[in-house]
Amino acid sequence: MTLRVLSLASEAFPLVKTGGLADVAGALPDAVGPAGIEMTVMLPGYPVVMKGLKRAKLLHHYADLLGHEARLLRGKIGVHPLVVLDAPGLFDRDGGAYGDQNGRDWADNWLRFAAFAKAGAELAAGVVGGGKPFDVLHAHDWQAAMAPAYLRFLHGDKGVAPKSVMTIHNIAFQGQFARTIFPKLGLPPAAWAMDGVEYYGDVGFLKAGLEAADAITTVSPTYAREIRTPGFGMGLEGLIVAKSDRVTGIVNGIDPAIWNPAHDPALAKTFTVRTLARRVANKRAVEQAFGLEPGDGPLFIVISRLTWQKGMDVLAATLDHLVASGGRLALLGSGDAALENAFHQAAARHPGRVAVRIGYDEPLSHLMQGGGDAILVPSRFEPCGLTQLYALAYGCVPVVARTGGLADTVIDANVAALAAGTATGIQFDGLTLDSLSLAISRTVRLYHQPERWGAIQQCGMKSDFSWTHSGRAYADLYARLCSPA
Ligand code: ADP
């Protein structure tokens, strides 16, 4: 029997992307398809999404969706069904998905994503859109998290409501808003409760979704354990512990149609695990793109949001050591102004050795993975992380903090792993100046042992991070939820 799943996300590649969530939401329909799941993706109608919507069909017209006129439109994302919430008053504006051109969050984000979630719940329940109810509603992160809550409080008594899955891609972003918004959410008074939407006296979107969902997933087994503790749970650890019987960790996969060095149009030269020598053309192209001088040491790369979570403050402080060790760095990213500044200063101190590109550049990120020797991912916490997975596929050795998905996907080149030929990267414990500097030194030493280095690259390229296993894990979860107890 085919199960129908409505996947609600605030971004999905290739239509709109600010981070890993988009890659995952974009890849899931293909990932679960082979297991008999028909997934429909639902997105907010930002201008970029509306532009990408071809031959859309009207599913429903809302005269008043939480105070705004809106339409549900049906189109396609790749070959899969897509539903877009076209609500110009909420989504048709210049700027990003979550904030204005200066990076300030939209003041009405609570309303934008409450409306999105409410429409998603109504579509999933078959209340709008004229179709049958979906079997499962799958909500991603706080922006979609009110959907399970709407299902529970508005449609829970209608017999077989869809089952709901709440996936945490990053528990640091919780969608917490002043309690004054509660009356405007269109929920019954009973929803204002400790096990409802109330969160330390405010309204908590992610909290409400976690309370309401039939299953909770996060994007790696280690992160699923970490978020039970105060250091990682960020206030939600008690809830996660209380619901631990329904929490699982499923590692993200990578989409081989988009991330494959054998067929990547963004590379100067494509390559496979058997033609690693061809990578040098990409390395030269990266050096040229960044204005770096050639050198004997490794070319480190960083592709990241420049934030505290990603450990970028500590990285900026280790760059003198990185250069002194013979390394060079090409960094692509954007984020906190102070961190952007710190990297600009490092580049000014080390011209030709450290170069920084502030901005978002998808093709350049592919070229860097195909030409860099090692990627630095010194995150303080990392639910799954995708850049280290792309690096593994592209023969770029990941140097990562041992946390979350980084711990689950990289095998440290310790003596035993080197001897067994299973090492795929370098890990270090606890982000400090010393631990990261040591990891950089270890990387440089290994790089100068070409046989070992080549073995690490090859082992990484051969590891399987396709969606096969994880797609099946999600499909099994949907099937379990829908099978009669
Ligand atoms: P997060 O979602 O926390 O930002 P992930 O590692 O899970 O981190 O995913 C980040 C995604 O965004 C990857 O696909 C990465 O290649 C991409 N990315 C991050 N910064 C940039 C950038 N400046 N330019 C291009 N791609 C970027």
Coordinates of C-alpha atoms and ligand atoms in Angstrom, one line a residue:
M1 CA 0.0 0.0 0.0
T2 CA 1.3 3.4 -0.9
L3 CA 1.5 5.8 2.1
R4 CA 0.9 9.5 1.4
V5 CA 3.1 11.8 3.4
L6 CA 2.9 15.6 3.5
S7 CA 6.4 17.0 4.3
L8 CA 6.2 20.6 5.6
A9 CA 9.4 22.6 5.4
S10 CA 10.4 26.2 5.3
E11 CA 13.0 25.5 2.6
A12 CA 13.7 22.8 0.1
F13 CA 16.4 22.5 -2.5
P14 CA 16.5 23.6 -5.4
L15 CA 13.7 26.2 -4.9
V16 CA 14.9 27.8 -1.7
K17 CA 17.9 27.1 0.5
T18 CA 19.7 28.7 3.4
G19 CA 21.1 25.5 5.0
G20 CA 21.1 21.8 5.4
L21 CA 17.3 21.6 6.0
A22 CA 16.8 22.5 2.3
D23 CA 19.0 19.7 1.1
V24 CA 17.2 17.2 3.3
A25 CA 13.6 18.4 2.5
G26 CA 14.5 18.4 -1.2
A27 CA 16.0 14.9 -1.1
L28 CA 13.4 13.1 1.0
P29 CA 10.8 12.5 -1.7
D30 CA 13.3 10.6 -3.8
A31 CA 14.8 8.9 -0.7
V32 CA 11.5 7.4 0.5
G33 CA 9.9 6.8 -2.9
P34 CA 11.5 3.3 -3.4
A35 CA 9.9 2.2 -0.2
G36 CA 6.4 3.0 -1.5
I37 CA 6.0 6.4 0.0
E38 CA 4.4 9.2 -2.0
M39 CA 5.7 12.4 -0.5
T40 CA 4.3 15.9 -1.2
V41 CA 6.5 18.8 -0.2
M42 CA 4.8 21.9 1.1
L43 CA 6.6 25.3 1.1
P44 CA 5.8 28.9 1.9
G45 CA 5.3 31.1 -1.3
Y46 CA 8.4 33.2 -1.1
P47 CA 9.1 35.1 -4.3
V48 CA 11.8 32.5 -5.3
V49 CA 9.4 29.7 -4.8
M50 CA 6.6 31.4 -6.7
K51 CA 9.0 32.0 -9.6
G52 CA 9.9 28.4 -9.7
L53 CA 6.2 27.3 -9.7
K54 CA 5.1 26.2 -13.2
R55 CA 1.6 25.4 -14.3
A56 CA 0.2 25.6 -10.8
K57 CA -3.3 24.3 -10.0
L58 CA -5.5 26.0 -7.4
L59 CA -6.2 23.7 -4.5
H60 CA -7.9 26.0 -2.1
H61 CA -8.6 29.7 -1.6
Y62 CA -8.5 31.1 1.9
A63 CA -10.4 34.4 2.3
D64 CA -8.9 34.6 5.8
L65 CA -6.0 32.5 7.0
L66 CA -5.1 34.0 10.4
G67 CA -6.1 37.4 9.0
H68 CA -4.5 37.0 5.5
E69 CA -5.9 36.1 2.1
A70 CA -4.1 33.0 0.8
R71 CA -4.1 30.2 -1.8
L72 CA -2.9 26.7 -1.8
L73 CA -1.3 26.0 -5.2
R74 CA -0.2 22.6 -6.5
G75 CA 2.9 22.2 -8.7
K76 CA 6.0 20.1 -8.8
I77 CA 9.4 20.0 -7.2
G78 CA 11.4 17.8 -9.6
V79 CA 9.1 15.0 -10.4
H80 CA 7.3 15.1 -7.0
P81 CA 4.2 16.9 -6.0
L82 CA 4.6 20.3 -4.4
V83 CA 2.1 22.5 -2.5
V84 CA 2.8 26.2 -2.0
L85 CA 1.1 28.5 0.4
D86 CA 0.8 31.7 -1.6
A87 CA 0.0 34.4 0.9
P88 CA 1.5 37.6 -0.5
G89 CA 0.9 39.6 2.8
L90 CA 3.1 37.1 4.6
F91 CA 5.7 35.9 2.0
D92 CA 5.9 38.3 -0.9
R93 CA 8.7 40.6 0.3
D94 CA 12.3 41.4 -0.6
G95 CA 14.9 39.7 1.7
G96 CA 15.4 36.2 2.9
A97 CA 13.1 33.4 4.0
Y98 CA 13.4 34.4 7.6
G99 CA 14.5 38.0 7.6
D100 CA 15.2 41.2 5.8
Q101 CA 18.2 42.2 3.7
N102 CA 20.1 43.1 6.9
G103 CA 19.5 39.7 8.4
R104 CA 17.0 41.0 10.9
D105 CA 14.2 38.4 11.5
W106 CA 10.8 39.4 10.2
A107 CA 8.8 40.7 13.2
D108 CA 5.8 38.6 12.1
N109 CA 7.6 35.3 11.7
W110 CA 5.3 33.8 14.3
L111 CA 2.3 34.6 12.1
R112 CA 4.0 33.6 8.8
F113 CA 4.9 30.2 10.1
A114 CA 1.7 29.7 12.1
A115 CA -0.3 30.3 9.0
F116 CA 1.9 28.0 7.0
A117 CA 1.5 25.2 9.7
K118 CA -2.2 25.7 10.0
A119 CA -2.7 25.4 6.2
G120 CA -0.5 22.3 6.2
A121 CA -2.5 20.7 9.0
E122 CA -5.7 21.4 7.2
L123 CA -4.4 20.0 3.9
A124 CA -3.0 16.9 5.7
A125 CA -6.4 16.4 7.5
G126 CA -8.3 16.7 4.2
V127 CA -10.2 19.7 5.5
V128 CA -9.1 21.8 2.5
G129 CA -7.8 20.9 -0.9
G130 CA -10.6 18.5 -1.8
G131 CA -8.5 15.4 -1.4
K132 CA -8.3 12.5 1.0
P133 CA -6.4 13.0 4.2
F134 CA -2.7 12.2 4.1
D135 CA -1.5 9.3 6.1
V136 CA 1.4 11.2 7.7
L137 CA 2.3 14.9 8.3
H138 CA 6.0 15.3 8.6
A139 CA 7.0 18.7 10.1
H140 CA 10.6 20.0 9.9
D141 CA 11.9 22.4 12.5
W142 CA 10.1 25.2 14.4
Q143 CA 8.8 26.8 11.3
A144 CA 6.6 23.8 10.5
A145 CA 6.2 22.7 14.1
M146 CA 2.8 24.1 14.8
A147 CA 1.3 21.8 12.2
P148 CA 1.2 18.7 14.6
A149 CA -0.3 21.1 17.2
Y150 CA -3.0 22.3 14.9
L151 CA -3.7 18.7 13.9
R152 CA -4.0 17.7 17.6
F153 CA -6.1 20.6 18.8
L154 CA -8.3 21.3 15.7
H155 CA -8.6 17.9 13.9
G156 CA -7.6 15.3 16.6
D157 CA -11.2 14.2 17.2
K158 CA -12.1 13.5 13.6
G159 CA -11.5 9.8 13.7
V160 CA -8.3 8.9 11.9
A161 CA -6.3 12.1 11.8
P162 CA -3.0 11.8 10.0
K163 CA -0.1 10.6 12.2
S164 CA 2.6 13.2 12.7
V165 CA 6.4 13.2 12.7
M166 CA 8.4 16.1 14.1
T167 CA 12.0 16.3 12.9
I168 CA 14.5 18.5 14.7
H169 CA 17.2 19.7 12.4
N170 CA 18.6 22.0 15.0
I171 CA 17.1 22.4 18.5
A172 CA 18.8 25.7 19.0
F173 CA 16.1 27.3 16.8
Q174 CA 12.9 26.9 18.7
G175 CA 10.5 29.6 17.6
Q176 CA 9.7 31.1 21.0
F177 CA 7.3 34.1 21.0
A178 CA 5.5 36.3 23.5
R179 CA 2.4 34.8 25.1
T180 CA 0.4 37.8 23.6
I181 CA 0.3 36.0 20.2
F182 CA -1.6 33.0 21.7
P183 CA -5.1 34.4 21.1
K184 CA -4.2 35.1 17.4
L185 CA -3.2 31.5 16.6
G186 CA -6.7 30.2 16.2
L187 CA -6.3 27.5 18.8
P188 CA -8.7 26.5 21.5
P189 CA -8.0 27.8 25.1
A190 CA -7.1 24.2 26.1
A191 CA -3.9 24.5 23.9
W192 CA -2.5 27.0 26.4
A193 CA -1.1 24.3 28.7
M194 CA 2.2 22.9 29.8
D195 CA 1.8 19.9 27.5
G196 CA 0.4 22.2 24.8
V197 CA 2.0 25.3 23.3
E198 CA 3.0 27.1 26.5
Y199 CA 6.8 27.3 27.0
Y200 CA 8.2 29.0 30.1
G201 CA 5.3 31.5 29.9
D202 CA 5.8 32.1 26.2
V203 CA 4.5 30.3 23.1
G204 CA 7.0 27.7 21.9
F205 CA 6.5 26.5 18.4
L206 CA 9.0 23.6 18.4
K207 CA 7.9 22.7 21.9
A208 CA 4.2 22.5 20.8
G209 CA 5.2 20.3 17.8
L210 CA 7.2 18.0 20.0
E211 CA 4.4 17.6 22.5
A212 CA 1.9 16.9 19.7
A213 CA 3.8 14.6 17.4
D214 CA 3.4 10.9 17.3
A215 CA 7.1 10.5 16.6
I216 CA 10.2 12.7 17.0
T217 CA 13.3 12.3 14.9
T218 CA 16.5 14.1 14.8
V219 CA 19.3 13.9 12.3
S220 CA 21.9 11.7 13.9
P221 CA 21.9 9.1 16.7
T222 CA 24.5 11.0 18.7
Y223 CA 22.5 14.2 18.6
A224 CA 19.4 12.3 19.6
R225 CA 21.4 11.3 22.8
E226 CA 23.0 14.8 23.3
I227 CA 19.7 16.7 23.3
R228 CA 18.6 14.8 26.4
T229 CA 21.2 16.9 28.3
P230 CA 21.0 20.6 29.3
G231 CA 24.1 21.5 27.3
F232 CA 22.5 20.5 24.1
G233 CA 18.8 20.4 24.8
M234 CA 18.6 24.1 25.2
G235 CA 15.6 24.0 27.6
L236 CA 13.8 21.2 25.8
E237 CA 15.9 18.4 27.4
G238 CA 13.2 17.5 29.9
L239 CA 10.6 17.1 27.2
I240 CA 13.0 15.0 25.1
V241 CA 13.8 12.7 28.1
A242 CA 10.1 12.4 28.9
K243 CA 9.3 11.3 25.3
S244 CA 12.5 9.4 24.7
D245 CA 10.5 6.3 23.7
R246 CA 9.4 8.1 20.6
V247 CA 12.8 9.8 19.7
T248 CA 15.1 8.4 17.1
G249 CA 18.1 9.6 15.2
I250 CA 18.3 9.1 11.4
V251 CA 21.5 10.4 9.7
N252 CA 20.9 12.6 6.6
G253 CA 22.0 11.2 3.3
I254 CA 23.4 13.1 0.3
D255 CA 21.7 13.4 -3.0
P256 CA 24.0 11.7 -5.6
A257 CA 22.4 13.5 -8.5
I258 CA 23.6 16.8 -7.0
W259 CA 26.8 15.8 -5.1
N260 CA 28.8 13.4 -7.3
P261 CA 32.4 14.3 -8.3
A262 CA 32.1 12.1 -11.4
H263 CA 29.4 14.3 -12.9
D264 CA 29.6 17.7 -11.2
P265 CA 29.3 20.6 -13.7
A266 CA 30.8 23.0 -11.1
L267 CA 34.1 21.2 -11.1
A268 CA 37.1 22.2 -13.3
K269 CA 37.7 18.5 -13.7
T270 CA 35.5 15.6 -12.6
F271 CA 37.1 12.6 -10.9
T272 CA 36.4 9.3 -9.2
V273 CA 38.1 7.4 -6.4
R274 CA 40.3 5.9 -9.1
T275 CA 41.3 9.2 -10.6
L276 CA 42.1 11.3 -7.6
A277 CA 45.1 12.9 -9.3
R278 CA 42.6 14.9 -11.4
R279 CA 41.6 16.8 -8.2
V280 CA 44.6 19.0 -8.7
A281 CA 42.9 20.9 -11.5
N282 CA 40.1 21.8 -9.0
K283 CA 42.7 22.8 -6.4
R284 CA 44.3 25.2 -8.8
A285 CA 40.8 26.6 -9.7
V286 CA 40.1 27.2 -6.0
E287 CA 43.4 28.9 -5.5
Q288 CA 42.7 31.1 -8.5
A289 CA 39.1 31.9 -7.4
F290 CA 40.4 33.0 -4.0
G291 CA 43.7 34.5 -5.0
L292 CA 45.7 32.1 -3.0
E293 CA 49.4 31.3 -3.7
P294 CA 50.3 27.7 -4.5
G295 CA 52.0 25.9 -1.6
D296 CA 53.3 22.5 -0.4
G297 CA 51.0 22.2 2.6
P298 CA 47.3 21.3 2.6
L299 CA 44.6 23.6 1.3
F300 CA 42.0 23.8 4.0
I301 CA 38.5 24.9 3.2
V302 CA 35.5 26.1 5.2
I303 CA 31.9 26.3 3.8
S304 CA 29.8 27.4 6.7
R305 CA 27.5 29.8 8.4
L306 CA 29.8 32.1 10.3
T307 CA 28.4 31.6 13.8
W308 CA 29.3 30.6 17.3
Q309 CA 27.6 27.2 16.8
K310 CA 30.0 26.4 14.0
G311 CA 33.0 27.3 16.2
M312 CA 34.1 30.0 13.8
D313 CA 35.4 32.2 16.7
V314 CA 37.9 29.6 17.7
L315 CA 38.8 28.8 14.1
A316 CA 39.6 32.5 13.4
A317 CA 41.9 32.4 16.4
T318 CA 43.8 29.4 15.1
L319 CA 44.6 30.8 11.7
D320 CA 48.1 32.1 12.5
H321 CA 48.9 28.5 13.7
L322 CA 47.3 27.1 10.5
V323 CA 49.5 29.3 8.3
A324 CA 52.6 28.7 10.5
S325 CA 52.1 24.9 10.0
G326 CA 52.2 25.4 6.2
G327 CA 48.5 25.3 5.6
R328 CA 46.4 27.7 3.6
L329 CA 42.7 28.4 3.9
A330 CA 39.9 29.3 1.5
L331 CA 36.7 30.2 3.4
L332 CA 33.2 30.7 2.0
G333 CA 30.5 31.8 4.3
S334 CA 28.4 34.5 5.8
G335 CA 27.0 35.3 9.2
D336 CA 28.0 37.3 12.3
A337 CA 29.6 40.6 11.3
A338 CA 32.2 40.3 14.1
L339 CA 33.3 36.9 12.7
E340 CA 33.3 38.1 9.1
N341 CA 35.6 40.8 10.4
A342 CA 37.9 38.4 12.2
F343 CA 38.4 36.4 9.0
H344 CA 39.0 39.5 6.9
Q345 CA 41.7 40.5 9.4
A346 CA 43.3 37.1 9.2
A347 CA 43.3 37.4 5.4
A348 CA 44.9 40.8 5.6
R349 CA 47.6 39.3 7.9
H350 CA 48.2 36.4 5.6
P351 CA 47.8 37.5 2.0
G352 CA 48.0 34.6 -0.4
R353 CA 47.6 32.1 2.5
V354 CA 44.2 32.9 3.9
A355 CA 41.4 34.1 1.7
V356 CA 37.8 34.8 2.5
R357 CA 34.7 35.0 0.4
I358 CA 31.7 36.4 2.2
G359 CA 28.4 35.3 0.6
Y360 CA 26.5 32.3 -0.5
D361 CA 27.7 30.5 -3.7
E362 CA 26.5 27.0 -4.4
P363 CA 28.7 26.2 -7.4
L364 CA 31.8 27.6 -5.6
S365 CA 31.0 25.3 -2.7
H366 CA 31.1 22.3 -5.0
L367 CA 34.4 23.4 -6.6
M368 CA 35.9 23.8 -3.1
Q369 CA 34.9 20.3 -2.0
G370 CA 36.5 19.0 -5.3
G371 CA 39.7 20.9 -4.8
G372 CA 40.3 21.4 -1.1
D373 CA 42.5 18.9 0.7
A374 CA 40.7 19.1 4.0
I375 CA 37.5 20.8 5.3
L376 CA 37.4 22.2 8.8
V377 CA 34.1 21.7 10.7
P378 CA 34.9 22.7 14.3
S379 CA 31.2 22.9 15.5
R380 CA 30.3 23.2 19.1
F381 CA 27.2 21.2 18.3
E382 CA 26.2 19.7 14.9
P383 CA 22.9 17.9 14.6
C384 CA 24.1 16.1 11.5
G385 CA 26.2 18.3 9.3
L386 CA 26.3 18.0 5.5
T387 CA 29.5 19.6 4.5
Q388 CA 31.6 16.8 6.0
L389 CA 29.4 14.3 4.0
Y390 CA 30.0 16.1 0.8
A391 CA 33.7 16.3 1.6
L392 CA 33.8 12.6 2.1
A393 CA 32.2 12.0 -1.3
Y394 CA 34.7 14.4 -2.9
G395 CA 37.9 13.2 -1.4
C396 CA 38.3 16.3 0.8
V397 CA 39.3 15.0 4.2
P398 CA 37.0 16.2 7.0
V399 CA 38.6 17.6 10.2
V400 CA 35.7 17.7 12.7
A401 CA 34.7 18.2 16.3
R402 CA 33.5 14.9 17.8
T403 CA 29.9 15.9 18.3
G404 CA 26.4 15.0 16.9
G405 CA 26.4 13.8 13.3
L406 CA 30.1 14.7 12.9
A407 CA 30.9 12.0 15.5
D408 CA 28.6 9.5 13.7
T409 CA 29.9 10.0 10.1
V410 CA 33.7 10.5 10.3
I411 CA 36.1 7.8 11.4
D412 CA 39.2 9.3 13.1
A413 CA 42.6 8.5 11.7
N414 CA 43.9 7.1 15.0
V415 CA 46.5 4.3 15.0
A416 CA 44.0 1.5 15.0
A417 CA 41.9 2.9 12.2
L418 CA 44.9 3.7 10.1
A419 CA 46.2 0.2 10.6
A420 CA 42.8 -1.3 9.7
G421 CA 42.4 1.1 6.7
T422 CA 39.1 2.5 8.0
A423 CA 40.0 6.1 8.7
T424 CA 38.1 8.7 6.8
G425 CA 39.1 11.9 8.6
I426 CA 40.3 13.6 11.8
Q427 CA 38.3 14.2 14.9
F428 CA 39.0 16.1 18.0
D429 CA 37.3 16.4 21.4
G430 CA 35.9 19.6 22.9
L431 CA 36.5 22.7 20.9
T432 CA 39.3 24.8 22.3
L433 CA 42.2 26.7 20.7
D434 CA 44.5 23.9 21.7
S435 CA 42.3 21.0 20.5
L436 CA 41.7 22.6 17.1
S437 CA 45.4 23.6 16.7
L438 CA 46.4 20.1 17.5
A439 CA 43.9 18.7 14.9
I440 CA 45.3 21.1 12.3
S441 CA 48.9 19.9 13.1
R442 CA 47.8 16.3 12.9
T443 CA 46.2 17.0 9.5
V444 CA 49.3 18.6 8.2
R445 CA 51.5 15.7 9.3
L446 CA 49.1 13.2 7.7
Y447 CA 49.0 15.2 4.5
H448 CA 52.7 14.9 4.2
Q449 CA 52.4 11.1 4.2
P450 CA 50.9 10.7 0.8
E451 CA 50.2 7.0 1.0
R452 CA 48.2 7.4 4.3
W453 CA 46.5 10.5 3.0
G454 CA 45.4 8.8 -0.2
A455 CA 44.1 5.9 1.8
I456 CA 42.0 8.2 4.0
Q457 CA 40.6 10.0 0.9
Q458 CA 39.7 6.8 -0.8
C459 CA 38.1 5.3 2.3
G460 CA 36.0 8.4 2.7
M461 CA 34.9 8.3 -1.0
K462 CA 33.9 4.7 -0.6
S463 CA 31.7 5.2 2.5
D464 CA 28.0 5.1 1.7
F465 CA 26.1 8.2 2.7
S466 CA 23.5 7.8 0.0
W467 CA 19.9 8.1 1.2
T468 CA 19.3 4.3 0.8
H469 CA 19.5 3.5 4.5
S470 CA 18.0 6.7 5.9
G471 CA 15.2 6.8 3.3
R472 CA 14.3 3.3 4.4
A473 CA 14.4 4.3 8.1
Y474 CA 12.0 7.2 7.5
A475 CA 9.7 4.9 5.4
D476 CA 9.7 2.3 8.2
L477 CA 8.8 4.9 10.7
Y478 CA 5.9 6.1 8.6
A479 CA 4.7 2.5 8.1
R480 CA 5.0 1.8 11.9
L481 CA 2.9 4.8 12.7
C482 CA 0.2 3.9 10.3
S483 CA 0.0 0.2 11.1
P484 CA -2.8 -0.8 13.4
A485 CA -1.4 -1.3 16.9
Ligands
ADP1 P1 23.6 24.1 8.7 O1 22.3 23.6 8.1 O2 23.6 24.1 10.2 O3 24.0 25.4 8.1 P2 24.8 21.8 7.3 O4 26.2 21.4 7.2 O5 23.8 20.8 7.7 O6 24.8 23.1 8.3 O7 24.3 22.4 5.9 C1 24.9 23.5 5.3 C2 24.5 23.5 3.8 O8 24.6 24.8 3.3 C3 25.5 22.7 3.0 O9 24.8 22.2 1.8 C4 26.6 23.7 2.6 O10 27.3 23.3 1.5 C5 25.7 24.9 2.4 N1 26.4 26.2 2.6 C6 26.7 26.8 3.8 N2 27.2 28.0 3.7 C7 27.3 28.1 2.3 C8 27.8 29.2 1.5 N3 28.3 30.3 2.0 N4 27.8 29.0 0.1 C9 27.3 27.9 -0.4 N5 26.8 26.9 0.3 C10 26.8 27.0 1.7

